Amino acid sequence: MITGLMFRNSIISAANNIANSRQAVDALNIFPVPDGDTGTNMSMTISAAAKEMATLPDNCTIEEAAAHCASALLRGARGNSGVILSLIFRGFSKGFKGLKEAGAKDIANAFKEGVDAAYKAVMKPTEGTILTVIREAKDAAVKMADIQDEPLEVAFAALQAAKEALAKTPELLPVLKKAGVVDAGGQGLILIFEGMESVWHNGVIVQPLDGSGVTPVALVTKSTVANASDDIEFGYCSEFLIEKSEVAKEKDPLKLRAFLESIGDCVVVVDDNDIIKVHVHSNEPGNVIQAALKYGQLINIKIDNMRYQHANAEVGVKEGDKLIEPKVTEPENDYGFVAVCAGDGLAELFSDIGADVIVSGGQTMNPSTDDILNAVMNTPAKTVFVLPNNKNIIMAAEQAIPLAADREVKVLQTKTVPQGISAMLAFDDTVSAEENQMAMMTAAEAVETAQVTFAARDSEVDGKAVREGEIMGLCNGKIKFIGDSIVDIAYKSADKLYKKNEHSLITVIYGDGVSEDDAQQVAKRLEDKYAPEAEISIVNGGQPIYYFIISVE
């Protein structure tokens, strides 16, 4: 039988296992645009569950363990792959409901529930993806459960079938076959299942490798906290990730470590390519954050008051028992807005046109469902419109809808920042929420977006080789131009979208690392061709990743 203890430990093992191979999974992404990579999103998603698992007692039932896991995954979900992962485990939780331990039939039923939950959430399921992998695993589990009463055999059959399905994904998706890779989401799921199997079959929790960017999750119990010394020298535990920036004031992580050691203890600073993992106990969490911001943007910020936790341990409060509850603002207004964007200029722009709360995120920085929920609950409105402004954030935003108990949440499927801006400008406070939702999406869909960025990896687009670091121009999400001049690519991309007699406004939003002079050059070339019919404006968005975001409407 599979016990709650086994399930608890298997999730911790799974989180460590995928963290160890996160970069390898990221490398399977075939599209060269820098994005919220699959391995990173899945790793961060299940890590949220691992931290929750660490608080459960050894005698927990499998129902309790699966329910806690599903809840943490739901709120920690990042990117489409993270959301699908959370839905699979939500199905597992449903399958284990009411059980102390799980037998063969229960395992098979959990897989069936997981597949149902995942497929229902995807409007147009694509074969050759994580969905295919989990479905084939389910089919094998059901078949084995009909002839075998040993749950471990059922689980093993599911894993083997999942591996076989993953190997076949290139045959189902030509783009994978052409690139010579398997599906990234499916590979991430296999790593998670392999981490779980290590516990179920061998009783071994996979541990993080050096350089994986994570530290082992420690099991926390009431006695662990209660037996700690009353004399806690450093009261705040700060933990977060730093996404490095090329334009950061500081580059050397050793300098950050030295500073943190001067103001605290239990210092962990792990340099992992594009991420720096930080953990420290101090009495100055504000100074910790300020020092870290010199290296780049912070994500997954968690600050705990250890003295408070210790005081509450005597009455049964366990460290990390829940994800941090959002700050709640009373819903006094009829309508409010949450916008996702990156860059000080864009944040200021969205605030100026009416956004109540800005969630920092976008490409490569997909916020979690919990991040979006926190923003919603901090918006003083009865109906909150959420503008994800990125196609890889929409699903995570939609998961927040049922979690906001005292207010209605409407997620607009805005895929770019210009779509989000146009949607907000179309809002009319004299009509209903439903009418606004339709009108705002109509306005968003009328916007065409050009984006200029760099190739994050070697790839091939429409038969043309793309080399890492080359400049790319995207028109409505599709790569149309490749070159070495950001100004030239920006002009060509905007020119490709603009149609005389259909469009009359071009907005050039320039980002981090781009000068105003560069933006003026792009605008001048567009003016020379389209003025006076077109009005052309320039905005300093300060966004990372994209040198230019240009809207045509």
Coordinates of C-alpha atoms in Angstrom, one line a residue:
M1 CA 0.0 0.0 0.0
I2 CA 1.1 3.6 -0.6
T3 CA 0.9 5.5 2.6
G4 CA 0.6 9.2 3.3
L5 CA 4.2 9.2 4.5
M6 CA 5.4 7.7 1.3
F7 CA 3.4 10.2 -0.8
R8 CA 4.7 13.1 1.4
N9 CA 8.4 12.1 0.9
S10 CA 7.9 11.3 -2.7
I11 CA 6.9 14.8 -3.5
I12 CA 10.0 16.2 -1.8
S13 CA 12.0 13.7 -3.8
A14 CA 10.3 14.7 -7.0
A15 CA 10.9 18.4 -6.5
N16 CA 14.6 17.7 -6.0
N17 CA 14.8 15.4 -9.0
I18 CA 13.4 17.9 -11.5
A19 CA 15.5 20.7 -9.9
N20 CA 18.6 18.7 -10.6
S21 CA 17.7 18.6 -14.4
R22 CA 15.9 21.9 -14.7
Q23 CA 18.3 23.3 -17.2
A24 CA 18.3 20.2 -19.3
V25 CA 14.5 20.4 -19.6
D26 CA 14.6 24.1 -20.4
A27 CA 17.0 23.3 -23.2
L28 CA 14.4 21.1 -24.9
N29 CA 12.3 24.2 -25.7
I30 CA 12.6 24.6 -29.4
F31 CA 11.4 28.1 -29.8
P32 CA 14.4 30.5 -29.6
V33 CA 12.5 33.3 -27.9
P34 CA 13.5 33.6 -24.2
D35 CA 10.4 32.6 -22.3
G36 CA 9.2 31.2 -19.0
D37 CA 11.1 27.9 -19.6
T38 CA 9.2 24.6 -18.9
G39 CA 11.8 23.0 -16.6
T40 CA 12.1 26.1 -14.4
N41 CA 8.3 26.6 -14.2
M42 CA 7.6 22.9 -13.4
S43 CA 10.4 22.9 -10.8
M44 CA 9.3 26.0 -9.1
T45 CA 5.7 24.8 -9.1
I46 CA 6.4 21.4 -7.4
S47 CA 8.9 23.0 -5.1
A48 CA 5.9 24.9 -3.6
A49 CA 4.3 21.6 -2.9
A50 CA 7.5 20.1 -1.4
K51 CA 7.7 22.9 1.2
E52 CA 4.1 22.2 2.1
M53 CA 4.8 18.4 2.4
A54 CA 7.7 19.1 4.8
T55 CA 5.2 20.3 7.4
L56 CA 3.1 17.1 7.5
P57 CA 3.5 14.6 10.2
D58 CA 4.7 11.0 9.6
N59 CA 1.2 9.6 10.4
C60 CA -0.6 11.7 7.7
T61 CA -3.0 9.8 5.5
I62 CA -2.6 9.7 1.7
E63 CA -5.8 11.8 1.5
E64 CA -4.2 14.5 3.6
A65 CA -0.9 14.5 1.8
A66 CA -2.4 14.6 -1.6
A67 CA -4.8 17.4 -0.6
H68 CA -2.0 19.5 0.8
C69 CA 0.1 18.8 -2.3
A70 CA -2.7 19.8 -4.7
S71 CA -3.5 23.0 -2.8
A72 CA 0.2 24.1 -2.8
L73 CA 0.6 23.2 -6.5
L74 CA -2.5 25.1 -7.4
R75 CA -1.2 28.3 -5.8
G76 CA 2.4 27.8 -6.7
A77 CA 1.7 27.0 -10.4
R78 CA 3.8 29.0 -12.9
G79 CA 3.4 29.0 -16.7
N80 CA 1.2 26.6 -18.6
S81 CA 3.3 23.6 -17.8
G82 CA 3.1 24.4 -14.1
V83 CA -0.7 24.7 -14.3
I84 CA -1.1 21.4 -16.1
L85 CA 1.1 19.8 -13.5
S86 CA -1.0 21.2 -10.7
L87 CA -4.2 19.9 -12.4
I88 CA -2.8 16.4 -12.7
F89 CA -2.1 16.3 -9.0
R90 CA -5.5 17.9 -8.3
G91 CA -6.9 14.8 -10.0
F92 CA -4.7 12.6 -7.9
S93 CA -6.0 14.3 -4.8
K94 CA -9.6 13.6 -5.9
G95 CA -8.7 9.9 -6.5
F96 CA -7.2 9.5 -3.0
K97 CA -10.1 11.3 -1.2
G98 CA -11.3 9.4 1.9
L99 CA -8.3 7.0 1.9
K100 CA -5.7 6.4 4.6
E101 CA -3.6 4.3 2.1
A102 CA -3.8 3.7 -1.6
G103 CA -4.0 0.3 -3.3
A104 CA -3.6 -0.7 -6.9
K105 CA -7.1 0.3 -8.0
D106 CA -6.8 3.6 -6.1
I107 CA -3.6 4.4 -8.0
A108 CA -5.2 3.7 -11.3
N109 CA -8.2 5.8 -10.3
A110 CA -6.0 8.7 -9.3
F111 CA -4.4 8.6 -12.7
K112 CA -7.8 8.7 -14.4
E113 CA -8.8 11.7 -12.3
G114 CA -5.5 13.4 -13.1
V115 CA -5.9 12.9 -16.9
D116 CA -9.5 14.2 -16.8
A117 CA -8.6 17.3 -14.9
A118 CA -5.7 18.1 -17.2
Y119 CA -7.5 17.5 -20.5
K120 CA -10.6 19.5 -19.4
A121 CA -8.5 22.6 -18.7
V122 CA -6.9 22.7 -22.2
M123 CA -9.2 24.1 -24.9
K124 CA -7.4 22.5 -27.8
P125 CA -5.3 19.5 -26.5
T126 CA -2.3 18.8 -28.6
E127 CA -0.9 15.3 -28.8
G128 CA 2.8 14.9 -28.4
T129 CA 2.9 16.9 -25.3
I130 CA 2.7 16.3 -21.5
L131 CA -1.0 15.5 -22.0
T132 CA -0.1 12.5 -24.2
V133 CA 2.5 11.3 -21.6
I134 CA 0.0 11.4 -18.7
R135 CA -2.8 9.8 -20.7
E136 CA -0.5 6.8 -21.7
A137 CA 0.6 6.5 -18.1
K138 CA -3.1 6.3 -17.0
D139 CA -3.9 3.7 -19.6
A140 CA -1.1 1.5 -18.4
A141 CA -2.0 2.0 -14.7
V142 CA -5.7 1.0 -15.4
K143 CA -4.6 -2.1 -17.4
M144 CA -2.1 -3.2 -14.7
A145 CA -4.6 -2.7 -11.9
D146 CA -7.0 -5.1 -13.6
I147 CA -4.5 -7.9 -13.2
Q148 CA -2.2 -6.9 -10.3
D149 CA -3.1 -6.0 -6.7
E150 CA 0.3 -4.5 -5.9
P151 CA 0.1 -0.7 -6.1
L152 CA 3.9 -0.4 -6.7
E153 CA 3.5 -2.5 -9.8
V154 CA 0.7 -0.3 -11.1
A155 CA 2.8 2.8 -10.4
F156 CA 5.9 1.3 -12.2
A157 CA 3.8 0.3 -15.2
A158 CA 2.5 3.9 -15.4
L159 CA 6.1 5.3 -15.3
Q160 CA 7.3 2.9 -18.0
A161 CA 4.4 3.8 -20.2
A162 CA 5.0 7.5 -19.7
K163 CA 8.7 7.0 -20.8
E164 CA 7.6 5.2 -23.9
A165 CA 5.0 7.9 -24.7
L166 CA 7.7 10.6 -24.2
A167 CA 10.0 8.8 -26.7
K168 CA 7.2 8.9 -29.2
T169 CA 6.3 12.6 -28.9
P170 CA 8.6 13.6 -31.9
E171 CA 6.5 11.3 -34.1
L172 CA 3.3 13.2 -33.0
L173 CA 4.7 16.7 -33.3
P174 CA 6.8 17.3 -36.4
V175 CA 8.4 20.4 -34.9
L176 CA 9.9 18.2 -32.2
K177 CA 11.1 15.7 -34.7
K178 CA 12.7 18.4 -36.8
A179 CA 14.6 19.7 -33.8
G180 CA 15.5 16.2 -32.6
V181 CA 14.0 16.6 -29.1
V182 CA 11.2 15.2 -27.0
D183 CA 8.5 17.3 -25.4
A184 CA 9.8 19.4 -22.5
G185 CA 6.7 19.2 -20.4
G186 CA 6.6 15.4 -20.8
Q187 CA 10.2 15.2 -19.8
G188 CA 9.6 17.3 -16.7
L189 CA 6.7 15.0 -15.7
I190 CA 8.9 11.9 -16.1
L191 CA 11.5 13.4 -13.8
I192 CA 8.8 14.1 -11.2
F193 CA 7.5 10.6 -11.5
E194 CA 11.0 9.2 -11.2
G195 CA 11.6 11.2 -8.1
M196 CA 8.4 9.7 -6.6
E197 CA 9.4 6.2 -7.7
S198 CA 12.7 6.5 -5.8
V199 CA 10.7 6.8 -2.6
W200 CA 8.0 4.3 -3.4
H201 CA 10.3 1.5 -4.6
N202 CA 13.5 2.2 -2.8
G203 CA 12.6 4.4 0.2
V204 CA 15.2 7.0 -1.0
I205 CA 14.5 10.7 -1.2
V206 CA 16.5 12.2 -4.2
Q207 CA 18.8 14.9 -2.9
P208 CA 19.7 18.1 -4.8
L209 CA 23.0 18.1 -6.7
D210 CA 25.6 20.8 -6.2
G211 CA 24.7 23.7 -8.5
S212 CA 21.1 22.7 -8.9
G213 CA 20.0 26.0 -7.2
V214 CA 18.0 24.3 -4.4
T215 CA 18.7 23.1 -0.9
P216 CA 17.2 19.9 0.6
V217 CA 13.8 20.3 2.0
A218 CA 13.9 19.6 5.7
L219 CA 10.9 18.0 7.4
V220 CA 9.5 20.4 10.0
T221 CA 7.6 19.3 13.1
K222 CA 6.2 21.0 16.1
S223 CA 8.9 19.6 18.3
T224 CA 11.6 20.8 15.9
V225 CA 10.5 24.4 16.5
A226 CA 9.5 24.1 20.1
N227 CA 12.8 22.7 21.1
A228 CA 14.8 25.5 19.6
S229 CA 16.5 28.0 21.9
D230 CA 14.4 30.8 23.2
D231 CA 17.3 33.1 22.5
I232 CA 17.1 33.5 18.7
E233 CA 19.9 35.8 17.7
F234 CA 18.6 36.5 14.2
G235 CA 14.8 36.7 13.9
Y236 CA 14.0 36.8 10.2
C237 CA 14.5 34.0 7.7
S238 CA 14.7 35.4 4.2
E239 CA 14.6 33.2 1.1
F240 CA 14.3 34.1 -2.5
L241 CA 15.7 33.8 -6.0
I242 CA 17.5 36.5 -8.0
E243 CA 17.1 36.5 -11.7
K244 CA 20.4 38.0 -12.9
S245 CA 20.3 41.1 -15.1
E246 CA 23.0 42.0 -17.6
V247 CA 22.7 45.6 -16.5
A248 CA 22.8 44.9 -12.8
K249 CA 25.0 47.1 -10.6
E250 CA 26.6 44.1 -9.0
K251 CA 27.7 40.8 -10.6
D252 CA 29.8 38.9 -8.1
P253 CA 27.6 36.6 -5.8
L254 CA 30.5 36.2 -3.4
K255 CA 30.2 39.9 -2.6
L256 CA 26.6 39.4 -1.7
R257 CA 27.5 36.4 0.4
A258 CA 30.1 38.4 2.3
F259 CA 27.5 41.2 3.0
L260 CA 24.9 38.7 4.2
E261 CA 27.4 37.0 6.5
S262 CA 28.2 40.4 8.1
I263 CA 24.5 40.9 9.1
G264 CA 23.3 37.3 9.8
D265 CA 23.9 33.6 9.7
C266 CA 22.8 30.4 7.9
V267 CA 23.8 32.1 4.7
V268 CA 23.3 30.2 1.4
V269 CA 24.2 31.9 -1.8
V270 CA 24.1 29.5 -4.8
D271 CA 25.1 30.8 -8.2
D272 CA 23.3 28.8 -10.9
N273 CA 23.8 30.5 -14.3
D274 CA 20.9 32.8 -14.6
I275 CA 19.6 32.4 -11.0
I276 CA 21.1 33.1 -7.6
K277 CA 19.4 31.2 -4.7
V278 CA 19.6 33.1 -1.4
H279 CA 18.8 32.1 2.1
V280 CA 19.8 34.0 5.3
H281 CA 18.8 34.6 8.9
S282 CA 19.1 38.2 9.9
N283 CA 17.5 41.0 11.8
E284 CA 17.5 43.2 8.8
P285 CA 15.3 41.7 6.0
G286 CA 14.9 45.1 4.4
N287 CA 18.7 45.4 4.0
V288 CA 18.9 41.9 2.6
I289 CA 16.3 42.7 -0.1
Q290 CA 18.0 46.0 -1.0
A291 CA 21.4 44.3 -1.4
A292 CA 19.9 41.5 -3.5
L293 CA 18.2 44.0 -5.8
K294 CA 21.6 45.2 -7.0
Y295 CA 22.0 41.8 -8.8
G296 CA 18.6 41.6 -10.6
Q297 CA 14.9 41.0 -10.1
L298 CA 13.7 39.0 -7.1
I299 CA 11.2 36.2 -7.3
N300 CA 9.7 33.7 -4.8
I301 CA 10.3 36.0 -1.9
K302 CA 9.6 34.4 1.5
I303 CA 10.3 36.2 4.8
D304 CA 9.4 34.4 8.0
N305 CA 9.5 35.8 11.6
M306 CA 11.2 32.9 13.4
R307 CA 10.6 34.3 16.8
Y308 CA 6.9 34.5 16.1
Q309 CA 6.9 30.9 14.8
H310 CA 8.7 29.7 17.9
A311 CA 6.2 31.4 20.1
N312 CA 3.4 29.7 18.3
A313 CA 5.0 26.3 18.2
E314 CA 3.9 25.7 21.8
V315 CA 0.3 25.9 20.6
G316 CA 0.7 23.7 17.6
V317 CA 1.5 26.2 14.8
K318 CA 4.1 24.6 12.4
E319 CA 6.6 26.5 10.4
G320 CA 5.6 26.9 6.8
D321 CA 2.2 25.3 7.5
K322 CA 0.6 27.4 4.8
L323 CA 1.6 29.6 1.9
I324 CA 1.7 33.2 3.0
E325 CA -1.8 34.5 3.1
P326 CA -2.4 37.5 0.9
K327 CA -2.9 41.0 2.2
V328 CA -6.7 41.6 1.8
T329 CA -8.1 45.0 1.0
E330 CA -11.8 45.5 1.4
P331 CA -13.7 45.5 -1.9
E332 CA -15.0 49.0 -1.7
N333 CA -15.1 49.9 -5.5
D334 CA -17.2 48.3 -8.2
Y335 CA -14.3 47.6 -10.5
G336 CA -10.5 47.2 -10.2
F337 CA -7.6 46.0 -12.3
V338 CA -4.5 43.9 -11.9
A339 CA -1.9 44.1 -14.7
V340 CA 1.1 41.9 -15.2
C341 CA 4.2 43.6 -16.7
A342 CA 7.9 44.0 -16.2
G343 CA 9.7 47.3 -16.3
D344 CA 9.3 50.5 -14.3
G345 CA 8.0 52.5 -17.2
L346 CA 5.3 49.9 -18.1
A347 CA 4.3 49.6 -14.4
E348 CA 3.9 53.4 -14.3
L349 CA 1.9 53.4 -17.5
F350 CA -0.5 50.8 -16.3
S351 CA -0.9 52.6 -13.0
D352 CA -1.6 55.8 -14.8
I353 CA -4.4 54.3 -16.9
G354 CA -6.1 52.7 -13.9
A355 CA -4.4 49.5 -12.7
D356 CA -4.7 49.1 -8.9
V357 CA -2.0 46.5 -8.5
I358 CA 1.0 45.6 -10.7
V359 CA 2.3 42.1 -10.7
S360 CA 5.9 42.0 -11.8
G361 CA 6.4 39.4 -14.4
G362 CA 6.3 38.4 -18.1
Q363 CA 8.6 36.5 -20.4
T364 CA 11.1 34.4 -18.3
M365 CA 9.4 35.7 -15.1
N366 CA 6.0 33.9 -15.1
P367 CA 4.3 34.8 -11.8
S368 CA 2.5 32.1 -9.9
T369 CA -1.2 31.7 -9.3
D370 CA -0.6 32.8 -5.7
D371 CA 1.2 36.0 -6.9
I372 CA -1.8 36.9 -8.9
L373 CA -4.3 35.9 -6.2
N374 CA -2.4 38.2 -3.7
A375 CA -2.7 41.0 -6.2
V376 CA -6.4 40.4 -6.7
M377 CA -7.1 40.3 -2.9
N378 CA -5.1 43.5 -2.5
T379 CA -7.4 45.2 -5.1
P380 CA -10.2 47.2 -3.4
A381 CA -12.9 46.1 -5.9
K382 CA -15.9 43.8 -6.1
T383 CA -15.0 42.8 -9.6
V384 CA -11.3 42.6 -10.5
F385 CA -10.1 42.4 -14.1
V386 CA -6.8 40.6 -14.5
L387 CA -4.6 41.3 -17.5
P388 CA -1.9 38.7 -17.9
N389 CA -0.4 40.3 -21.0
N390 CA 1.5 37.1 -21.8
K391 CA 0.1 33.8 -23.2
N392 CA 2.1 31.7 -20.8
I393 CA 0.5 33.5 -17.8
I394 CA -3.2 33.2 -18.7
M395 CA -3.7 29.7 -17.3
A396 CA -2.1 30.6 -14.0
A397 CA -4.3 33.7 -13.7
E398 CA -7.4 31.7 -14.4
Q399 CA -6.6 29.3 -11.6
A400 CA -7.0 32.3 -9.2
I401 CA -10.6 32.8 -10.1
P402 CA -12.2 30.3 -7.7
L403 CA -9.7 31.2 -4.9
A404 CA -10.9 34.8 -4.5
A405 CA -13.9 34.1 -2.3
D406 CA -15.2 37.6 -1.7
R407 CA -14.8 39.2 -5.2
E408 CA -15.4 38.3 -8.8
V409 CA -12.3 37.8 -11.0
K410 CA -12.4 38.2 -14.7
V411 CA -9.2 37.2 -16.6
L412 CA -8.8 38.9 -19.9
Q413 CA -6.8 36.8 -22.3
T414 CA -4.4 39.5 -23.2
K415 CA -1.2 38.0 -24.8
T416 CA 0.9 41.1 -25.0
V417 CA 1.4 44.4 -23.1
P418 CA -0.1 46.5 -25.9
Q419 CA -3.2 44.3 -25.8
G420 CA -3.4 44.9 -22.1
I421 CA -3.1 48.7 -22.5
S422 CA -5.8 48.8 -25.2
A423 CA -8.1 46.7 -23.2
M424 CA -7.8 49.0 -20.2
L425 CA -8.4 52.1 -22.3
A426 CA -11.6 50.5 -23.6
F427 CA -13.1 50.1 -20.1
D428 CA -16.4 51.9 -19.5
D429 CA -17.6 52.2 -15.9
T430 CA -21.2 52.8 -17.0
V431 CA -21.8 49.3 -18.3
S432 CA -21.8 45.9 -16.8
A433 CA -18.7 43.7 -16.1
E434 CA -19.8 41.3 -18.8
E435 CA -20.2 44.1 -21.4
N436 CA -16.8 45.5 -20.4
Q437 CA -15.1 42.1 -20.7
M438 CA -16.4 41.7 -24.2
A439 CA -15.5 45.3 -25.2
M440 CA -12.1 45.1 -23.7
M441 CA -11.2 41.9 -25.4
T442 CA -12.5 43.3 -28.7
A443 CA -10.1 46.2 -28.3
A444 CA -7.2 43.9 -27.3
E445 CA -7.7 41.7 -30.3
A446 CA -7.6 44.7 -32.7
V447 CA -4.0 45.5 -31.6
E448 CA -1.1 44.0 -33.6
T449 CA 2.1 43.7 -31.7
A450 CA 5.7 43.6 -32.9
Q451 CA 8.4 42.5 -30.5
V452 CA 12.2 42.7 -30.8
T453 CA 14.3 40.3 -28.7
F454 CA 17.3 38.0 -28.9
A455 CA 17.6 34.3 -29.6
A456 CA 18.0 32.4 -26.4
R457 CA 19.2 29.3 -28.1
D458 CA 20.2 28.0 -31.5
S459 CA 17.2 27.0 -33.5
E460 CA 15.6 26.9 -37.0
V461 CA 12.7 29.0 -38.1
D462 CA 11.0 28.3 -41.4
G463 CA 14.1 26.6 -42.7
K464 CA 16.4 29.4 -41.7
A465 CA 19.0 28.9 -39.0
V466 CA 18.8 31.1 -35.9
R467 CA 21.9 31.5 -33.8
E468 CA 22.0 32.2 -30.1
G469 CA 22.2 36.0 -29.5
E470 CA 20.9 37.1 -32.9
I471 CA 18.2 39.8 -32.9
M472 CA 14.7 38.6 -33.8
G473 CA 11.6 40.5 -34.9
L474 CA 8.3 38.9 -34.0
C475 CA 5.0 39.9 -35.6
N476 CA 2.0 38.8 -33.5
G477 CA 4.2 36.1 -31.9
K478 CA 5.8 34.7 -35.1
I479 CA 9.4 35.3 -36.0
K480 CA 9.6 37.2 -39.2
F481 CA 13.0 38.9 -39.1
I482 CA 16.5 37.9 -38.0
G483 CA 19.5 40.2 -38.0
D484 CA 22.0 42.1 -35.9
S485 CA 20.5 45.6 -35.6
I486 CA 17.7 46.2 -33.1
V487 CA 16.7 49.4 -34.8
D488 CA 16.5 47.8 -38.3
I489 CA 14.6 44.8 -37.0
A490 CA 12.2 47.0 -35.0
Y491 CA 11.4 49.1 -38.1
K492 CA 10.9 46.1 -40.3
S493 CA 8.6 44.4 -37.8
A494 CA 6.4 47.4 -37.3
D495 CA 6.4 48.1 -41.1
K496 CA 5.3 44.5 -41.7
L497 CA 2.2 45.0 -39.5
Y498 CA 1.1 48.5 -40.4
K499 CA -1.5 48.7 -43.1
K500 CA -2.6 52.1 -44.6
N501 CA -6.3 52.9 -44.3
E502 CA -6.6 50.3 -41.5
H503 CA -4.2 51.6 -38.9
S504 CA -3.5 55.1 -37.6
L505 CA -1.5 54.7 -34.4
I506 CA 2.0 53.3 -33.8
T507 CA 3.4 53.2 -30.2
V508 CA 7.1 52.4 -29.8
I509 CA 7.9 51.1 -26.3
Y510 CA 11.6 50.8 -25.7
G511 CA 13.1 48.6 -23.0
D512 CA 16.0 48.0 -20.7
G513 CA 19.4 48.4 -22.5
V514 CA 17.9 50.5 -25.4
S515 CA 18.6 54.2 -25.7
E516 CA 16.1 56.9 -26.4
D517 CA 18.1 57.7 -29.5
D518 CA 17.5 54.1 -30.8
A519 CA 13.8 54.6 -30.2
Q520 CA 13.9 58.0 -32.0
Q521 CA 15.6 56.3 -35.0
V522 CA 12.8 53.7 -35.2
A523 CA 10.1 56.4 -34.9
K524 CA 11.8 58.6 -37.5
R525 CA 11.9 55.9 -40.1
L526 CA 8.2 55.1 -39.5
E527 CA 7.3 58.8 -39.6
D528 CA 9.1 59.2 -42.9
K529 CA 7.0 56.4 -44.4
Y530 CA 3.6 56.8 -42.7
A531 CA 3.2 60.4 -41.4
P532 CA 0.9 62.3 -41.3
E533 CA -1.6 59.5 -41.7
A534 CA -0.2 57.7 -38.6
E535 CA 0.4 59.1 -35.2
I536 CA 3.6 57.8 -33.7
S537 CA 4.5 58.0 -30.1
I538 CA 7.5 56.8 -27.9
V539 CA 7.3 55.3 -24.4
N540 CA 10.2 54.3 -22.1
G541 CA 8.9 51.0 -20.8
G542 CA 12.1 49.8 -19.2
Q543 CA 11.0 46.2 -19.9
P544 CA 13.7 43.4 -19.8
I545 CA 14.0 40.8 -22.6
Y546 CA 12.3 42.8 -25.3
Y547 CA 14.4 45.7 -26.7
F548 CA 11.2 47.0 -28.4
I549 CA 7.5 46.3 -28.0
I550 CA 5.6 48.1 -30.8
S551 CA 1.8 48.3 -31.1
V552 CA 0.0 49.0 -34.3
E553 CA -3.7 49.9 -34.2

